[in-house]
XYZ file of C-alpha atoms in Angstrom:
292
model
C -7.142 -8.718 33.481
C -4.850 -9.312 36.418
C -6.419 -9.711 39.841
C -6.783 -6.480 41.767
C -6.811 -4.196 38.705
C -9.441 -1.492 39.161
C -9.311 0.214 35.760
C -10.062 -0.602 32.120
C -6.618 0.136 30.733
C -4.115 -2.512 29.712
C -0.665 -1.878 31.145
C 1.641 -3.723 28.763
C 4.313 -5.953 30.265
C 7.937 -4.989 29.524
C 8.652 -5.932 25.906
C 11.910 -6.081 23.931
C 10.177 -5.631 20.559
C 10.158 -1.807 20.354
C 13.929 -1.702 20.890
C 14.665 -4.620 18.574
C 12.337 -3.205 15.923
C 13.985 0.223 16.106
C 17.490 -1.206 15.793
C 16.373 -3.352 12.857
C 14.744 -0.376 11.120
C 17.919 1.699 11.463
C 19.990 -1.207 10.138
C 17.613 -1.589 7.186
C 17.776 2.151 6.381
C 21.568 2.256 6.593
C 21.745 -0.984 4.634
C 19.640 0.599 1.889
C 22.046 3.536 1.705
C 25.053 1.215 1.666
C 23.435 -0.864 -1.057
C 22.894 2.175 -3.277
C 25.794 4.482 -2.406
C 28.106 2.811 0.081
C 28.348 3.729 3.784
C 30.798 3.396 6.703
C 33.422 1.691 4.580
C 30.924 -0.643 2.926
C 31.166 -0.330 -0.862
C 28.136 0.323 -3.044
C 26.015 -2.723 -3.925
C 26.615 -4.256 -0.486
C 23.179 -5.658 0.348
C 23.655 -7.891 3.401
C 23.031 -5.123 5.968
C 19.731 -4.166 4.320
C 18.446 -7.743 4.330
C 19.647 -8.279 7.893
C 17.658 -5.234 8.988
C 14.655 -6.342 6.927
C 14.736 -9.760 8.584
C 14.798 -8.072 11.990
C 11.824 -5.849 11.098
C 9.778 -8.787 9.794
C 10.629 -10.875 12.863
C 9.604 -7.998 15.155
C 6.304 -7.593 13.322
C 5.481 -11.294 13.652
C 6.309 -11.691 17.353
C 4.891 -8.317 18.405
C 1.559 -8.922 16.694
C 1.553 -12.457 18.090
C 1.795 -10.941 21.578
C -1.081 -8.559 20.807
C -3.245 -11.507 19.706
C -2.376 -13.368 22.921
C -3.303 -10.294 24.972
C -6.654 -10.085 23.174
C -7.381 -13.767 23.778
C -6.564 -13.335 27.472
C -9.128 -10.538 27.801
C -6.753 -7.593 28.084
C -8.464 -5.699 25.264
C -11.302 -4.124 27.223
C -13.796 -1.785 25.496
C -11.582 1.193 26.384
C -8.474 -0.498 24.952
C -10.410 -1.520 21.839
C -11.378 2.106 21.227
C -7.703 3.054 21.485
C -6.792 0.383 18.956
C -9.445 1.717 16.581
C -8.144 5.275 16.947
C -4.648 3.999 16.235
C -5.759 2.239 13.051
C -7.681 5.314 11.901
C -4.637 7.543 12.434
C -2.434 5.039 10.624
C -4.748 5.049 7.595
C -4.841 8.874 7.738
C -1.041 8.938 7.578
C -1.175 6.606 4.587
C -3.620 8.967 2.874
C -1.145 11.818 3.259
C 1.604 9.591 1.867
C -0.368 9.163 -1.346
C -1.280 12.860 -1.411
C 2.410 13.564 -2.075
C 2.403 11.475 -5.262
C -0.917 12.881 -6.420
C 0.358 16.375 -5.703
C 3.387 16.150 -8.020
C 1.318 14.472 -10.721
C -1.410 17.123 -10.533
C 1.114 19.958 -10.407
C 2.810 18.754 -13.562
C -0.439 17.880 -15.328
C -2.122 21.210 -14.571
C 0.834 23.601 -14.760
C 3.240 21.945 -17.186
C 2.923 24.934 -19.521
C 4.649 27.122 -16.919
C 7.812 25.098 -17.355
C 7.405 25.141 -21.094
C 6.771 28.879 -21.400
C 9.008 30.389 -18.771
C 10.813 27.551 -17.045
C 13.676 27.279 -19.476
C 15.321 28.965 -22.427
C 16.172 25.573 -23.935
C 13.989 24.729 -26.921
C 13.962 20.992 -26.162
C 12.642 21.598 -22.650
C 9.884 23.929 -23.850
C 8.869 21.378 -26.476
C 8.845 18.529 -23.980
C 6.655 20.383 -21.470
C 4.271 21.832 -24.027
C 1.970 18.854 -23.412
C 1.193 16.466 -20.581
C 2.277 13.721 -20.619
C 5.556 15.104 -22.017
C 6.061 14.913 -25.752
C 7.067 11.447 -26.932
C 5.781 9.549 -23.879
C 3.472 6.634 -24.721
C 0.977 6.098 -21.905
C -0.775 2.970 -20.640
C -4.292 2.524 -22.134
C -6.661 3.090 -19.232
C -9.494 0.847 -20.401
C -7.510 -2.339 -20.769
C -5.544 -3.871 -17.866
C -6.083 -0.887 -15.517
C -9.850 -1.226 -15.961
C -9.664 -4.961 -15.251
C -7.717 -4.224 -12.067
C -10.283 -1.598 -11.085
C -13.105 -4.134 -11.411
C -11.001 -6.676 -9.526
C -10.519 -4.373 -6.538
C -14.156 -3.239 -6.545
C -15.241 -6.877 -6.444
C -12.773 -7.572 -3.623
C -14.359 -4.728 -1.650
C -17.706 -6.490 -1.826
C -16.274 -9.879 -0.828
C -14.422 -8.497 2.212
C -17.632 -6.693 3.272
C -19.521 -9.972 2.878
C -16.925 -11.735 5.030
C -17.122 -9.020 7.699
C -20.918 -9.116 7.828
C -20.913 -12.920 7.934
C -18.543 -12.867 10.904
C -20.707 -10.308 12.710
C -23.770 -12.552 12.462
C -21.876 -15.736 13.373
C -21.697 -17.230 9.870
C -18.118 -18.473 10.069
C -18.367 -20.475 6.843
C -19.506 -17.425 4.907
C -16.735 -15.368 6.498
C -14.106 -17.906 5.428
C -15.396 -18.044 1.850
C -15.620 -14.263 1.525
C -12.153 -13.791 3.004
C -10.643 -16.460 0.756
C -12.181 -14.861 -2.336
C -10.840 -11.450 -1.284
C -7.332 -12.863 -0.949
C -7.599 -14.498 -4.384
C -8.689 -11.186 -5.914
C -5.784 -9.429 -4.214
C -3.352 -11.937 -5.720
C -5.023 -11.472 -9.113
C -4.599 -7.688 -8.875
C -0.897 -8.031 -8.049
C -0.379 -10.495 -10.902
C -2.084 -8.195 -13.418
C -0.046 -5.203 -12.258
C 3.189 -7.189 -12.545
C 2.220 -8.148 -16.098
C 1.388 -4.512 -16.874
C 4.764 -3.317 -15.558
C 6.540 -5.956 -17.612
C 4.589 -4.820 -20.679
C 5.580 -1.180 -20.029
C 9.247 -2.080 -19.754
C 9.239 -4.411 -22.757
C 7.581 -1.867 -25.036
C 9.486 1.147 -23.668
C 6.303 3.123 -23.007
C 8.017 5.811 -20.950
C 11.534 5.797 -22.307
C 11.461 4.907 -25.982
C 12.154 7.180 -28.943
C 11.475 10.847 -28.216
C 10.082 9.950 -24.818
C 13.476 8.787 -23.575
C 14.603 12.357 -22.916
C 11.287 13.642 -21.584
C 9.792 10.872 -19.477
C 11.743 11.176 -16.224
C 9.158 12.921 -14.081
C 6.169 11.215 -15.670
C 7.683 7.749 -15.329
C 8.867 8.384 -11.763
C 5.509 9.719 -10.581
C 3.614 6.928 -12.362
C 5.725 4.116 -10.909
C 5.909 5.629 -7.420
C 2.133 6.156 -7.198
C 1.013 2.860 -8.741
C 3.972 0.889 -7.395
C 3.443 1.951 -3.786
C -0.246 1.205 -4.182
C 0.681 -2.260 -5.444
C 2.893 -2.680 -2.369
C -0.073 -1.741 -0.164
C -2.207 -4.337 -1.953
C 0.474 -6.924 -1.175
C 0.553 -5.897 2.498
C -3.250 -5.952 2.632
C -3.306 -9.436 1.089
C -0.902 -10.668 3.764
C -3.011 -8.944 6.431
C -6.139 -10.731 5.214
C -4.282 -14.052 4.899
C -3.292 -13.859 8.570
C -6.927 -13.141 9.434
C -8.022 -16.180 7.416
C -5.465 -18.342 9.246
C -6.774 -17.078 12.585
C -10.352 -17.688 11.467
C -9.557 -21.255 10.381
C -7.854 -21.829 13.749
C -11.027 -20.856 15.611
C -10.176 -17.220 16.287
C -12.545 -14.230 16.191
C -16.084 -14.040 17.520
C -19.020 -11.867 16.440
C -18.256 -9.598 19.410
C -14.442 -9.489 19.272
C -12.757 -9.429 15.867
C -10.950 -6.112 15.610
C -7.977 -7.750 13.854
C -10.254 -8.634 10.964
C -12.050 -5.278 11.118
C -8.730 -3.429 10.860
C -7.767 -5.536 7.834
C -11.106 -4.721 6.194
C -10.611 -0.997 6.833
C -7.160 -1.165 5.309
C -8.479 -3.026 2.266
C -11.209 -0.465 1.671
C -8.559 2.270 1.891
C -6.545 0.455 -0.769
C -9.677 0.249 -2.940
C -10.417 3.958 -2.683
C -6.826 4.989 -3.445
C -6.887 2.860 -6.589
C -10.118 4.506 -7.765
C -8.365 7.890 -7.547
C -5.277 6.502 -9.292
C -7.348 5.042 -12.096
C -9.509 8.140 -12.516
C -6.719 10.713 -12.500
C -3.426 9.085 -13.467
C -4.763 6.644 -16.056
C -7.862 8.394 -17.423
C -7.971 12.171 -16.871
C -4.279 13.084 -16.832
C -3.021 10.001 -18.640
C -4.221 10.871 -22.114
C -1.665 10.363 -24.844
C 0.705 13.307 -24.891
C 1.874 12.855 -28.484
């Protein structure tokens, strides 16, 4: 800490990254709208503004987190500041939990109360027939105990390897920490690869939009892809998070006493694991039975 400071709090130096990040995020959001619908004279399918904003967001993330790492290495992250960082990570994960609650909510609502739409929701015979079962009539679902089960075992194994790496770092076993972290990253890449193959298989075989299912699969397909797809995106982010930690570890960073960057990545990875267990149990197994 700077000379003469009499408190445990870190007063951050003036930084341009919050402003640059905010401008980039707005540009990315407007660019997404322009890409899909057109905006401010830009015709639909204009993508350059979105990617410009995305580049700004990614740049902000890199340089801002770089500054945080520098602050930690310079001793600015006192025990009081470290507690604040932990609270921040906990609240972030809590917000992510609520994000997934939204997708579970719509899936559960349709799975448990689909008959309401079938019985009284419409006077159209086709709609009543479609909602008589869940998944809707004609929708072919993904077999739970094939690729989804393999991905479940993959993530469960990755949870053990990241815990091994964390424990190894705590006791000063840097070699063990590197091996455990590398294995976790490999398992994360394997999960993403399997999910990409599964999605390709779904699209090739028209699981959600072939035959009779074509007219009835909208909500099921949307909720399935949003829930599992956003989880896959979180796995990708977590893999990058862990890869940065591995790079820092290889460069001599982290000590048994100070390694919150790695601890935060481990927390995030365990969150990803738990969400997938709920996805597998409810969306694939319990409420994913073949609807006919």
